[in-house]
């Protein structure tokens, strides 16, 4: 478990959900796409991320929390808060994701059901955003 994760639940149990968060810096709109080896698992999502040519691994961390609790990680200058809304069943869990910059939420929280298929959202400069990819992490 990563040291930067903050736990609201206070303890870890078999009911906890682990959400993997991968940050990616995107840039160079219009250029031929170049995806580094460390991001190959996300290649399909990054190809659909927009007209960006350059993708850089901007860090990876995980949030572990029980249903009803939340945790956060700091990646690439942003605080990423994940609230687990349901316990994991069949490799899926409902979560609420809030991206914060300087302690303030950017936009509205996103509610989604996560699985092993990455869920993607962006933050920052539209011409050079940070892309965040979320998956349920297998223990």
PDB file of C-alpha atoms in Angstrom:
ATOM      1  CA  UNK A   1       0.000   0.000   0.000  1.00  0.00           C
ATOM      2  CA  UNK A   2       1.292   3.454  -0.889  1.00  0.00           C
ATOM      3  CA  UNK A   3       2.273   5.798   1.887  1.00  0.00           C
ATOM      4  CA  UNK A   4       0.530   8.788   0.328  1.00  0.00           C
ATOM      5  CA  UNK A   5      -2.937   7.232   0.574  1.00  0.00           C
ATOM      6  CA  UNK A   6      -5.070   8.677   3.356  1.00  0.00           C
ATOM      7  CA  UNK A   7      -7.598   6.375   4.951  1.00  0.00           C
ATOM      8  CA  UNK A   8     -10.893   7.537   6.320  1.00  0.00           C
ATOM      9  CA  UNK A   9     -11.902   4.050   7.401  1.00  0.00           C
ATOM     10  CA  UNK A  10      -9.089   3.650   9.920  1.00  0.00           C
ATOM     11  CA  UNK A  11      -8.548  -0.042   9.241  1.00  0.00           C
ATOM     12  CA  UNK A  12      -8.216  -2.372   6.299  1.00  0.00           C
ATOM     13  CA  UNK A  13     -10.577  -5.307   5.819  1.00  0.00           C
ATOM     14  CA  UNK A  14     -11.551  -7.843   3.178  1.00  0.00           C
ATOM     15  CA  UNK A  15     -14.449  -5.526   2.280  1.00  0.00           C
ATOM     16  CA  UNK A  16     -12.077  -2.734   1.237  1.00  0.00           C
ATOM     17  CA  UNK A  17     -11.890  -1.619  -2.365  1.00  0.00           C
ATOM     18  CA  UNK A  18      -8.524  -0.716  -3.883  1.00  0.00           C
ATOM     19  CA  UNK A  19      -8.678   1.819  -6.697  1.00  0.00           C
ATOM     20  CA  UNK A  20      -5.572   2.217  -8.832  1.00  0.00           C
ATOM     21  CA  UNK A  21      -4.982   5.761 -10.140  1.00  0.00           C
ATOM     22  CA  UNK A  22      -2.594   6.362 -13.065  1.00  0.00           C
ATOM     23  CA  UNK A  23      -1.714   9.952 -13.989  1.00  0.00           C
ATOM     24  CA  UNK A  24      -0.593  10.787 -17.513  1.00  0.00           C
ATOM     25  CA  UNK A  25       0.681  14.091 -18.885  1.00  0.00           C
ATOM     26  CA  UNK A  26      -0.574  14.656 -22.441  1.00  0.00           C
ATOM     27  CA  UNK A  27       0.940  17.198 -24.818  1.00  0.00           C
ATOM     28  CA  UNK A  28       1.989  17.934 -28.368  1.00  0.00           C
ATOM     29  CA  UNK A  29      -1.448  18.110 -30.068  1.00  0.00           C
ATOM     30  CA  UNK A  30      -1.408  16.964 -33.671  1.00  0.00           C
ATOM     31  CA  UNK A  31       1.857  15.005 -33.471  1.00  0.00           C
ATOM     32  CA  UNK A  32       2.124  11.279 -34.126  1.00  0.00           C
ATOM     33  CA  UNK A  33       1.218   9.412 -30.939  1.00  0.00           C
ATOM     34  CA  UNK A  34       4.005   8.071 -28.774  1.00  0.00           C
ATOM     35  CA  UNK A  35       3.007   5.974 -25.753  1.00  0.00           C
ATOM     36  CA  UNK A  36       5.798   4.813 -23.406  1.00  0.00           C
ATOM     37  CA  UNK A  37       6.060   1.182 -22.312  1.00  0.00           C
ATOM     38  CA  UNK A  38       4.932   2.054 -18.762  1.00  0.00           C
ATOM     39  CA  UNK A  39       1.546   3.169 -20.166  1.00  0.00           C
ATOM     40  CA  UNK A  40       0.932   0.371 -22.710  1.00  0.00           C
ATOM     41  CA  UNK A  41      -1.835  -1.085 -20.506  1.00  0.00           C
ATOM     42  CA  UNK A  42      -3.768   2.151 -21.149  1.00  0.00           C
ATOM     43  CA  UNK A  43      -2.983   2.444 -24.872  1.00  0.00           C
ATOM     44  CA  UNK A  44      -6.603   2.046 -26.066  1.00  0.00           C
ATOM     45  CA  UNK A  45      -7.873   4.780 -23.728  1.00  0.00           C
ATOM     46  CA  UNK A  46      -4.990   7.137 -24.516  1.00  0.00           C
ATOM     47  CA  UNK A  47      -5.583   6.803 -28.259  1.00  0.00           C
ATOM     48  CA  UNK A  48      -9.127   8.079 -27.578  1.00  0.00           C
ATOM     49  CA  UNK A  49      -7.931  10.872 -25.259  1.00  0.00           C
ATOM     50  CA  UNK A  50      -7.752  13.482 -28.004  1.00  0.00           C
ATOM     51  CA  UNK A  51      -5.273  14.785 -30.546  1.00  0.00           C
ATOM     52  CA  UNK A  52      -2.229  14.486 -28.297  1.00  0.00           C
ATOM     53  CA  UNK A  53       1.011  13.027 -29.605  1.00  0.00           C
ATOM     54  CA  UNK A  54       3.067  12.751 -26.444  1.00  0.00           C
ATOM     55  CA  UNK A  55       2.047  10.874 -23.300  1.00  0.00           C
ATOM     56  CA  UNK A  56       4.252  10.799 -20.215  1.00  0.00           C
ATOM     57  CA  UNK A  57       3.824   8.657 -17.113  1.00  0.00           C
ATOM     58  CA  UNK A  58       3.046  11.191 -14.373  1.00  0.00           C
ATOM     59  CA  UNK A  59       2.801   8.711 -11.495  1.00  0.00           C
ATOM     60  CA  UNK A  60       0.673   5.925 -10.113  1.00  0.00           C
ATOM     61  CA  UNK A  61      -0.834   5.321  -6.694  1.00  0.00           C
ATOM     62  CA  UNK A  62      -3.780   3.572  -5.079  1.00  0.00           C
ATOM     63  CA  UNK A  63      -6.617   4.426  -2.724  1.00  0.00           C
ATOM     64  CA  UNK A  64      -7.946   1.722  -0.417  1.00  0.00           C
ATOM     65  CA  UNK A  65     -11.190   2.256   1.472  1.00  0.00           C
ATOM     66  CA  UNK A  66     -14.317   0.440   2.618  1.00  0.00           C
ATOM     67  CA  UNK A  67     -17.775   1.198   1.263  1.00  0.00           C
ATOM     68  CA  UNK A  68     -18.888   4.569   2.620  1.00  0.00           C
ATOM     69  CA  UNK A  69     -15.322   5.741   3.248  1.00  0.00           C
ATOM     70  CA  UNK A  70     -12.891   7.733   1.155  1.00  0.00           C
ATOM     71  CA  UNK A  71      -9.210   8.165   0.607  1.00  0.00           C
ATOM     72  CA  UNK A  72      -6.994  10.395  -1.488  1.00  0.00           C
ATOM     73  CA  UNK A  73      -3.672  10.476  -3.241  1.00  0.00           C
ATOM     74  CA  UNK A  74      -1.586  13.324  -4.609  1.00  0.00           C
ATOM     75  CA  UNK A  75      -0.507  12.915  -8.213  1.00  0.00           C
ATOM     76  CA  UNK A  76       0.960  15.402 -10.643  1.00  0.00           C
ATOM     77  CA  UNK A  77      -0.019  18.448  -8.575  1.00  0.00           C
ATOM     78  CA  UNK A  78      -3.598  17.336  -7.990  1.00  0.00           C
ATOM     79  CA  UNK A  79      -5.357  15.709  -5.054  1.00  0.00           C
ATOM     80  CA  UNK A  80      -7.479  12.804  -6.246  1.00  0.00           C
ATOM     81  CA  UNK A  81     -10.195  11.826  -3.773  1.00  0.00           C
ATOM     82  CA  UNK A  82     -12.090   8.571  -4.175  1.00  0.00           C
ATOM     83  CA  UNK A  83     -15.195   7.805  -2.132  1.00  0.00           C
ATOM     84  CA  UNK A  84     -16.292   4.176  -2.308  1.00  0.00           C
ATOM     85  CA  UNK A  85     -20.081   4.068  -2.635  1.00  0.00           C
ATOM     86  CA  UNK A  86     -20.535   0.271  -2.726  1.00  0.00           C
ATOM     87  CA  UNK A  87     -18.531  -2.789  -1.778  1.00  0.00           C
ATOM     88  CA  UNK A  88     -16.846  -4.585  -4.649  1.00  0.00           C
ATOM     89  CA  UNK A  89     -18.920  -7.289  -6.281  1.00  0.00           C
ATOM     90  CA  UNK A  90     -17.760  -9.309  -9.296  1.00  0.00           C
ATOM     91  CA  UNK A  91     -14.797  -6.982  -9.819  1.00  0.00           C
ATOM     92  CA  UNK A  92     -16.909  -3.803  -9.852  1.00  0.00           C
ATOM     93  CA  UNK A  93     -17.562  -1.035  -7.343  1.00  0.00           C
ATOM     94  CA  UNK A  94     -19.396   2.278  -7.464  1.00  0.00           C
ATOM     95  CA  UNK A  95     -17.251   5.275  -6.566  1.00  0.00           C
ATOM     96  CA  UNK A  96     -17.275   9.049  -6.547  1.00  0.00           C
ATOM     97  CA  UNK A  97     -14.133  10.771  -7.847  1.00  0.00           C
ATOM     98  CA  UNK A  98     -13.186  14.350  -7.027  1.00  0.00           C
ATOM     99  CA  UNK A  99     -10.130  16.021  -8.550  1.00  0.00           C
ATOM    100  CA  UNK A 100      -8.825  18.957  -6.509  1.00  0.00           C
ATOM    101  CA  UNK A 101      -6.280  21.664  -7.219  1.00  0.00           C
ATOM    102  CA  UNK A 102      -5.017  23.841  -4.355  1.00  0.00           C
ATOM    103  CA  UNK A 103      -7.642  22.255  -2.092  1.00  0.00           C
ATOM    104  CA  UNK A 104     -10.592  23.180  -4.335  1.00  0.00           C
ATOM    105  CA  UNK A 105     -12.622  20.752  -6.411  1.00  0.00           C
ATOM    106  CA  UNK A 106     -12.320  21.098 -10.174  1.00  0.00           C
ATOM    107  CA  UNK A 107     -15.851  20.702 -11.487  1.00  0.00           C
ATOM    108  CA  UNK A 108     -18.448  18.406  -9.994  1.00  0.00           C
ATOM    109  CA  UNK A 109     -17.597  15.036  -8.456  1.00  0.00           C
ATOM    110  CA  UNK A 110     -17.857  12.151 -10.936  1.00  0.00           C
ATOM    111  CA  UNK A 111     -19.905   9.081  -9.995  1.00  0.00           C
ATOM    112  CA  UNK A 112     -19.111   5.900 -11.886  1.00  0.00           C
ATOM    113  CA  UNK A 113     -18.816   2.150 -11.600  1.00  0.00           C
ATOM    114  CA  UNK A 114     -15.202   1.037 -11.807  1.00  0.00           C
ATOM    115  CA  UNK A 115     -13.911  -2.308 -13.027  1.00  0.00           C
ATOM    116  CA  UNK A 116     -10.675  -3.594 -14.495  1.00  0.00           C
ATOM    117  CA  UNK A 117     -11.441  -1.522 -17.626  1.00  0.00           C
ATOM    118  CA  UNK A 118      -9.928   1.957 -17.094  1.00  0.00           C
ATOM    119  CA  UNK A 119     -12.192   4.958 -16.501  1.00  0.00           C
ATOM    120  CA  UNK A 120     -10.608   8.184 -17.782  1.00  0.00           C
ATOM    121  CA  UNK A 121     -10.997  11.841 -16.868  1.00  0.00           C
ATOM    122  CA  UNK A 122      -8.881  14.944 -17.590  1.00  0.00           C
ATOM    123  CA  UNK A 123      -7.857  18.040 -15.632  1.00  0.00           C
ATOM    124  CA  UNK A 124      -5.879  21.177 -16.354  1.00  0.00           C
ATOM    125  CA  UNK A 125      -4.922  22.914 -19.593  1.00  0.00           C
ATOM    126  CA  UNK A 126      -7.000  21.530 -22.508  1.00  0.00           C
ATOM    127  CA  UNK A 127      -3.894  21.676 -24.746  1.00  0.00           C
ATOM    128  CA  UNK A 128      -1.705  19.781 -22.266  1.00  0.00           C
ATOM    129  CA  UNK A 129      -3.984  18.093 -19.717  1.00  0.00           C
ATOM    130  CA  UNK A 130      -3.323  15.607 -16.992  1.00  0.00           C
ATOM    131  CA  UNK A 131      -5.254  12.430 -17.689  1.00  0.00           C
ATOM    132  CA  UNK A 132      -6.306  10.236 -14.780  1.00  0.00           C
ATOM    133  CA  UNK A 133      -7.147   6.560 -15.344  1.00  0.00           C
ATOM    134  CA  UNK A 134      -8.970   4.625 -12.622  1.00  0.00           C
ATOM    135  CA  UNK A 135      -9.378   0.864 -12.231  1.00  0.00           C
ATOM    136  CA  UNK A 136     -10.299  -1.585  -9.499  1.00  0.00           C
ATOM    137  CA  UNK A 137      -7.029  -3.157  -8.445  1.00  0.00           C
ATOM    138  CA  UNK A 138      -6.932  -6.914  -8.028  1.00  0.00           C
ATOM    139  CA  UNK A 139      -5.517  -7.947  -4.676  1.00  0.00           C
TER     140      UNK A 139
END
